[in-house]
CSV table of C-alpha atoms in Angstrom, one decimal:
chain,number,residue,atom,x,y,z
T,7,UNK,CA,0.0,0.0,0.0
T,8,UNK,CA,2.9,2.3,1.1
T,9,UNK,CA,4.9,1.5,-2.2
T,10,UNK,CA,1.8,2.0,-4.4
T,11,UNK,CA,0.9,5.7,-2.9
T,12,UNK,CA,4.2,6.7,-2.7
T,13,UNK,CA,5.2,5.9,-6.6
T,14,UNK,CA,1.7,7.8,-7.5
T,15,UNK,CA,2.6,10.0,-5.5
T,16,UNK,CA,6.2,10.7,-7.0
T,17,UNK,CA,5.1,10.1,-10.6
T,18,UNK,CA,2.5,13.0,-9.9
T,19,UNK,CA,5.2,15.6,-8.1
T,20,UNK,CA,7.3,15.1,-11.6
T,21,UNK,CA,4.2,15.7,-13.5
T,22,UNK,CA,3.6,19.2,-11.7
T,23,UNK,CA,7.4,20.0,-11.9
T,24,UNK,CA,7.2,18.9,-15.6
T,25,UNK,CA,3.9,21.1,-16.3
T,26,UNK,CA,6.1,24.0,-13.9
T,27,UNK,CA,8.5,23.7,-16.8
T,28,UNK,CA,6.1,24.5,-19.8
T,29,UNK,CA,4.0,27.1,-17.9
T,30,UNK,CA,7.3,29.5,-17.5
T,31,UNK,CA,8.5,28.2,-21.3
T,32,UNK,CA,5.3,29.4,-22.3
T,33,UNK,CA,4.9,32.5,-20.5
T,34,UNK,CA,8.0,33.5,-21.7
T,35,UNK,CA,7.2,32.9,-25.0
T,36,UNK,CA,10.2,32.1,-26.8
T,37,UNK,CA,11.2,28.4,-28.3
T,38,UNK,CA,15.5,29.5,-28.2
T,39,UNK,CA,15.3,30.2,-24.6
T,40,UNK,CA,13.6,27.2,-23.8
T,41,UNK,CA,15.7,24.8,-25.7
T,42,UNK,CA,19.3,26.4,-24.2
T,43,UNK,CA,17.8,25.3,-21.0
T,44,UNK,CA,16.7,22.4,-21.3
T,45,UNK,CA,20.4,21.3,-23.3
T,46,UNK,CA,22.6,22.9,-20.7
T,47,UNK,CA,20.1,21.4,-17.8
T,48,UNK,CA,19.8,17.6,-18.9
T,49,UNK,CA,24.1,17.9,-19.7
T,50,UNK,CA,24.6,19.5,-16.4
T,51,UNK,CA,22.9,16.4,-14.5
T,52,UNK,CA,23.6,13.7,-16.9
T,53,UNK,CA,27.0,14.5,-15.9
T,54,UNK,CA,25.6,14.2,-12.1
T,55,UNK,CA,23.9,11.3,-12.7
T,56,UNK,CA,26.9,9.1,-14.1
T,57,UNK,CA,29.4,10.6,-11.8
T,58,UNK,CA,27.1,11.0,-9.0
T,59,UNK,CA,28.5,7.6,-6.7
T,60,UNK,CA,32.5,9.5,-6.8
T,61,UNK,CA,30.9,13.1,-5.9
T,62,UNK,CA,29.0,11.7,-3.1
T,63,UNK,CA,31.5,9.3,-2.1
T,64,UNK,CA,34.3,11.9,-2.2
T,65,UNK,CA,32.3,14.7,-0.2
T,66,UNK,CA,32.4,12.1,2.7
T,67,UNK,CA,36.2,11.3,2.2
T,68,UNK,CA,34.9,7.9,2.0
T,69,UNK,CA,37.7,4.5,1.2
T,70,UNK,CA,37.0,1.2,-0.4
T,71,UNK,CA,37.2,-1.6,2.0
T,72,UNK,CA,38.1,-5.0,1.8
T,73,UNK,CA,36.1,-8.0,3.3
T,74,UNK,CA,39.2,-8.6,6.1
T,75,UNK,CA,38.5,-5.0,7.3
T,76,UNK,CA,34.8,-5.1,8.0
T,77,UNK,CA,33.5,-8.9,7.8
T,78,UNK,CA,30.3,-8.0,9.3
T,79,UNK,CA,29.5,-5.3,7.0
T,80,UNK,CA,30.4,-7.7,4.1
T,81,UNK,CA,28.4,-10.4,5.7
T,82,UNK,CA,25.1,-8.4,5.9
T,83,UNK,CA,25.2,-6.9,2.7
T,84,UNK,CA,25.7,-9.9,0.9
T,85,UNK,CA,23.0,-11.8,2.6
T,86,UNK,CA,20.7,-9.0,1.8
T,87,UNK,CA,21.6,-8.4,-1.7
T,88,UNK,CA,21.3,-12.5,-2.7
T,89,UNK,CA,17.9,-12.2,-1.1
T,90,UNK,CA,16.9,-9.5,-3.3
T,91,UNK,CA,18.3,-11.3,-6.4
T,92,UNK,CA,21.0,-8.4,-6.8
T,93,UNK,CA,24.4,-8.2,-7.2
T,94,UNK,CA,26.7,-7.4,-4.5
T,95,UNK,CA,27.4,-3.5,-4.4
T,96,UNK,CA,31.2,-2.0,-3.6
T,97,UNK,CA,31.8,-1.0,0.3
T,98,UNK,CA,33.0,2.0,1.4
T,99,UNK,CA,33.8,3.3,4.6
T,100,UNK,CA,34.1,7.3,5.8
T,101,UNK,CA,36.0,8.1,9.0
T,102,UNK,CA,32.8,10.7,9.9
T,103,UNK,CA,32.1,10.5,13.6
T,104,UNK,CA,29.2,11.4,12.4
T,105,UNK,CA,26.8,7.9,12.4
T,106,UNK,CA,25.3,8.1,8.2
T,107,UNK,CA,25.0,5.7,5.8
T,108,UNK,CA,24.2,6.5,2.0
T,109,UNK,CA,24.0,4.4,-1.0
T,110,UNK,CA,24.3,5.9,-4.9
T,111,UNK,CA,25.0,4.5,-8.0
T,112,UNK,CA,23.0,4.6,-11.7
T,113,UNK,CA,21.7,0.9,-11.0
T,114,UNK,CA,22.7,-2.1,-8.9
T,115,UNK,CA,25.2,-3.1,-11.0
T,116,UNK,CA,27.0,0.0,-10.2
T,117,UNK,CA,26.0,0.5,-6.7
T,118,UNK,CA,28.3,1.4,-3.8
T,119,UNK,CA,27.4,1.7,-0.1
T,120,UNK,CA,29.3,3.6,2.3
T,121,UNK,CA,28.7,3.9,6.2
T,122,UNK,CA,30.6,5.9,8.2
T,123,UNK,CA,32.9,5.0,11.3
T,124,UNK,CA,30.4,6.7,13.6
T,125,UNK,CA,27.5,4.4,12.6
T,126,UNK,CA,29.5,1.2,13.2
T,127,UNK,CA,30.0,2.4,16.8
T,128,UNK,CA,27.0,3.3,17.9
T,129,UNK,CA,24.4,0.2,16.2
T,130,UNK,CA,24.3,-3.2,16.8
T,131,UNK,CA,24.4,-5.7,14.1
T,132,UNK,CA,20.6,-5.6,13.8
T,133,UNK,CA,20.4,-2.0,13.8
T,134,UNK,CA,22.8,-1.6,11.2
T,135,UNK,CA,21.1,-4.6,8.3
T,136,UNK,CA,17.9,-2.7,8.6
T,137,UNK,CA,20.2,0.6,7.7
T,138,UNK,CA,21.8,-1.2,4.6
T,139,UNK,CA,18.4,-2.8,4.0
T,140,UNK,CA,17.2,0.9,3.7
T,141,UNK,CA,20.3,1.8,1.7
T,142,UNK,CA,20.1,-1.0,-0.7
T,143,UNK,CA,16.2,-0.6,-1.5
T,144,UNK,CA,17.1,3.3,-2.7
T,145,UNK,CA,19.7,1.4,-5.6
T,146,UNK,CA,16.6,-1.1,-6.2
T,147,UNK,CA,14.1,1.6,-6.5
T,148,UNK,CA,16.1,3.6,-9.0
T,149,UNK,CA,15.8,6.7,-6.6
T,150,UNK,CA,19.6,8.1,-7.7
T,151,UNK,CA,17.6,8.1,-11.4
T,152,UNK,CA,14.3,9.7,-9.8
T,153,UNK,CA,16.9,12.0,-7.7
T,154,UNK,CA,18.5,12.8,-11.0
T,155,UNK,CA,15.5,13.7,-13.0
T,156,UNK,CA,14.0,16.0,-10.4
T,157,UNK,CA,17.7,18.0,-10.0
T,158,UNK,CA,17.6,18.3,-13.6
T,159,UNK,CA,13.9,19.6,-14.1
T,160,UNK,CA,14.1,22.0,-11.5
T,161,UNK,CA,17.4,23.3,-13.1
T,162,UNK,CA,15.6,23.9,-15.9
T,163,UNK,CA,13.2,26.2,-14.1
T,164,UNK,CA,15.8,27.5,-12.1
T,165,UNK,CA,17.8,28.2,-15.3
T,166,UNK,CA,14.6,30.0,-16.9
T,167,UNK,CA,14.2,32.3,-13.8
T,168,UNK,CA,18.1,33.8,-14.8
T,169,UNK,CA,17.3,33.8,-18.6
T,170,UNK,CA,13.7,35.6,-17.4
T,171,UNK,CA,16.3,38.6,-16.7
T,172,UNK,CA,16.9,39.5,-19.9
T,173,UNK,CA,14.1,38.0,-22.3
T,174,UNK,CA,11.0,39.7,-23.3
T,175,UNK,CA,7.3,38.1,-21.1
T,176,UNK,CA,4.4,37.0,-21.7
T,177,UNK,CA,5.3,36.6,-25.4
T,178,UNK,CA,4.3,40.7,-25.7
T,179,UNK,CA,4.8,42.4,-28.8
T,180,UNK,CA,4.8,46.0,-27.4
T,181,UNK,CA,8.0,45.6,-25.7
T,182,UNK,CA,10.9,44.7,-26.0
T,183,UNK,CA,12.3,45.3,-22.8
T,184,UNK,CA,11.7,43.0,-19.9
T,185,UNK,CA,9.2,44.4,-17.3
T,186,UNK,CA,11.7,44.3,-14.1
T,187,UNK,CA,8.4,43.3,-11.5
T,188,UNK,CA,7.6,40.2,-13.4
T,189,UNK,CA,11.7,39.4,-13.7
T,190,UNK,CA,11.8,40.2,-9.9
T,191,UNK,CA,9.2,37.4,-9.6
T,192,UNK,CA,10.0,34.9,-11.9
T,193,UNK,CA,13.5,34.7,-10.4
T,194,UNK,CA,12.4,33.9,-7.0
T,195,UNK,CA,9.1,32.4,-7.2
T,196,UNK,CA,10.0,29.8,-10.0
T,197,UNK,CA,13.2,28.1,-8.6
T,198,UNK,CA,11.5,28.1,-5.0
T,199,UNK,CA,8.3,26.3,-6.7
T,200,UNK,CA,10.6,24.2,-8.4
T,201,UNK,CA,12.7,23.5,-4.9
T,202,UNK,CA,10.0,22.7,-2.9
T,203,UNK,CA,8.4,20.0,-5.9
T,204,UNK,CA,11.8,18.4,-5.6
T,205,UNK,CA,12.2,18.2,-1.0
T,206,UNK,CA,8.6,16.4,-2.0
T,207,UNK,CA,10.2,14.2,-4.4
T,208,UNK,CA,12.9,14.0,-2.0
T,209,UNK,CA,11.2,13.1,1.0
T,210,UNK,CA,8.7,10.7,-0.8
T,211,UNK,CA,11.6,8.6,-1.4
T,212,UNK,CA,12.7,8.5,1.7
T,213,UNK,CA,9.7,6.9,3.3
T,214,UNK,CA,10.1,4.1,0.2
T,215,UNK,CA,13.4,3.1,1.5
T,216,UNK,CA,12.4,3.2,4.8
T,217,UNK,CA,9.2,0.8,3.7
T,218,UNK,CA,10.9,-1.0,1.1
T,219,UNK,CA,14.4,-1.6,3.7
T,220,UNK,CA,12.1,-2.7,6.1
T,221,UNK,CA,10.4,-5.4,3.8
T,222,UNK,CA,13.9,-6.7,3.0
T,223,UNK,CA,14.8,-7.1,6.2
T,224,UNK,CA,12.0,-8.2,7.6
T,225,UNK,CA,12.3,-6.0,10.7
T,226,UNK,CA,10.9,-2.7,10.7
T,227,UNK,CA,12.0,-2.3,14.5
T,228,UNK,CA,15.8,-2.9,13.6
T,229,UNK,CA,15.4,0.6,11.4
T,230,UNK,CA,13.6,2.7,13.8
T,231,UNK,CA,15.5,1.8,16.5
T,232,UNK,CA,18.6,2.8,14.2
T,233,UNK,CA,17.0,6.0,13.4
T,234,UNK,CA,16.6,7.1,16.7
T,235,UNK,CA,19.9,6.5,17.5
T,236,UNK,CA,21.2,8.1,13.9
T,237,UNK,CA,18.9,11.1,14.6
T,238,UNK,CA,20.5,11.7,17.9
T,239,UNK,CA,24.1,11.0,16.7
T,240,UNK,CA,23.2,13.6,14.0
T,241,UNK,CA,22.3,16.2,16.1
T,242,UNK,CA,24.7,16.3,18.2
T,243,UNK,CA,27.3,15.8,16.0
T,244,UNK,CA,26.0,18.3,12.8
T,245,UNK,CA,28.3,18.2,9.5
T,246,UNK,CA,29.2,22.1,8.2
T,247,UNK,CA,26.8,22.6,5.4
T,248,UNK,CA,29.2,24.0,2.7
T,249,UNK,CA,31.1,22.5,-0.4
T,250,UNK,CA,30.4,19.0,-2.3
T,251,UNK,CA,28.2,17.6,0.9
T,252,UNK,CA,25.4,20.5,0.3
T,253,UNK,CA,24.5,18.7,-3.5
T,254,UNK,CA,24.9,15.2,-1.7
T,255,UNK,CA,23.6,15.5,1.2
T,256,UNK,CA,20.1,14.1,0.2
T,257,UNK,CA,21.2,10.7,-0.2
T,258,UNK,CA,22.4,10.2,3.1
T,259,UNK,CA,19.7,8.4,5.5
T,260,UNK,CA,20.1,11.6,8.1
T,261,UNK,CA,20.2,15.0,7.5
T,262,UNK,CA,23.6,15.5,8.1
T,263,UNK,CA,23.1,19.0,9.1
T,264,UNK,CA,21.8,21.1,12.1
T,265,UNK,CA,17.8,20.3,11.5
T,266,UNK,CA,14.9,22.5,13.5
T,267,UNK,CA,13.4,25.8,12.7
T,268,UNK,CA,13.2,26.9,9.3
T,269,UNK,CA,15.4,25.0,8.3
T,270,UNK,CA,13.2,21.9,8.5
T,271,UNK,CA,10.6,22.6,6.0
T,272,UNK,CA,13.5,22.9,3.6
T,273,UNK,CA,14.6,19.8,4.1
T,274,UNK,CA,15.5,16.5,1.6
T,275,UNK,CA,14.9,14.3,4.4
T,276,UNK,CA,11.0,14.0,6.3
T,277,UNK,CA,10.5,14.4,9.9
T,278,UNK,CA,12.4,11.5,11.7
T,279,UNK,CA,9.4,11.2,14.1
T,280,UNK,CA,7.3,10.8,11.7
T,281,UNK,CA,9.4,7.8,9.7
T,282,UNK,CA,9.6,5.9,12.7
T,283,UNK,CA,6.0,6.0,13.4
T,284,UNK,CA,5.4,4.3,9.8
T,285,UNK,CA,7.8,1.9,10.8
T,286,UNK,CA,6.2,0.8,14.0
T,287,UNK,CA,2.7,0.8,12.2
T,288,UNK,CA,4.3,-1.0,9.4
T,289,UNK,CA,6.4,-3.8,12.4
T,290,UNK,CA,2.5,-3.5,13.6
T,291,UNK,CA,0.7,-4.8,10.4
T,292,UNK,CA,3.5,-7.6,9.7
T,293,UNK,CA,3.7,-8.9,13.1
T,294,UNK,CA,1.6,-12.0,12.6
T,295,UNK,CA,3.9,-12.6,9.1
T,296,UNK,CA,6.8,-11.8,11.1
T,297,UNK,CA,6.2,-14.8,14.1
């Protein structure tokens, strides 16, 4: 049920991005314009969607590790990989106190996981499978190609709102100078349309991991448990929101930065509360599966 609403739900937030896209193309009124943007924004992610696993694993400083370094690790993500008919992603480690996990990668034969030092201290063994269960399911669902779409469409609109500067509106022939009110509103109402379509997409993924993790798993309790502590290691222990980790952040499974406040509603990740609640009601409606 949670799988089912959350892909309509997704496939309908890339619809409204989409239909964000042609409104501005159209109110702008010019066909050169619109195809600039659209080349220079599906190049700029294309390039972010192939590289995407180095960025993210280099932001984090993160190492390949070998199966005599972190048996465990290797033990738990082969088990859950054979289970889901998949092949067996790369390992990577970051020496982050920090306790995050992320996973990235086109598909799952080029998949990588990384965990950093921090989450290996503070879970146990159960804690962490339902973390790389979580991981794992955002390679299966093709959420680095969701991920990758959305960035790219709301580039496009965010690209328009600069080009909005200096080409003529509402496809008017009386002037041919911009009218500075409607530029003035274009450049920040557009991208932060655009911004908050993509959090949604964002967030709406998150809760499929979480659900789809969970189902791999089979243990719903192992992640929320993990998430509490992850939430709490996070907080106390916020990254600094600048450089690479900024445009990578939003595959991590915590908000690696400072959450609360306004900050919150502009957030890739959904409330932690609020993912560990569907994950009891979701332990809940298994349990009689689960004995």
């Amino acid at each position: 049920m949670h799988s089912h609403h959350n892909g309509i739900k997704t496939a309908a937030l890339l619809g409204l991005l989409t239909g964000l896209i042609l409104a501005v193309g159209y109110w702008l009124g010019g066909s050169g314009g619109l195809v600039l943007a659209v080349v220079i924004s599906l190049a700029t992610n294309a390039v972010s969607y192939f590289f995407s696993d180095k960025l993210a694993l280099r932001s984090m400083g993160a190492r390949p590790v070998s199966e005599a370094e972190f048996p465990e690790l290797y033990q738990i993500v082969r088990e859950l990989a054979t289970d889901a008919g998949q092949p067996m992603p790369r390992l990577y480690v970051s020496p982050s106190m920090q306790p995050n996990a992320f996973a990235t990668g086109r598909n799952p034969r080029h998949a990588a996981v990384a965990v950093t030092v921090g989450i290996t201290r503070i879970l146990n063994l159960r804690e962490l499978r339902g973390v790389i269960g979580h991981e794992l399911s955002h390679v299966y669902n093709r959420d680095i190609l969701i991920s990758s779409v959305a960035a790219g469409l709301a580039g496009i609109v965010t690209l328009f709102a600069q080009l909005a500067i200096f080409l003529p509106f509402g496809g008017s022939d009386d002037e041919d100078s911009p009218n500075p009110a409607a530029a003035l509103l274009m450049l920040i109402l557009g991208p932060l349309a655009a911004s908050i379509i993509q959090l949604a997409i964002s967030r709406n993924r998150e809760f499929q991991a979480d659900a789809s993790g969970a189902t791999l798993t089979r243990d719903p309790l192992a992640l929320a448990s993990a998430l509490e502590k992850i939430h709490y290691g996070t907080q106390r222990a916020p990254l600094p929101a600048d450089g690479q980790l900024t445009s990578t952040a939003h595959l991590m499974i915590a908000n690696p930065f400072r959450g609360g406040g306004l900050s919150a509603l502009f957030s890739t990740h959904p409330p932690m509360g609020e993912r560990i609640r569907r994950l009891h009601q979701q332990a809940s409606l298994t349990a009689p599966r689960l004995g």
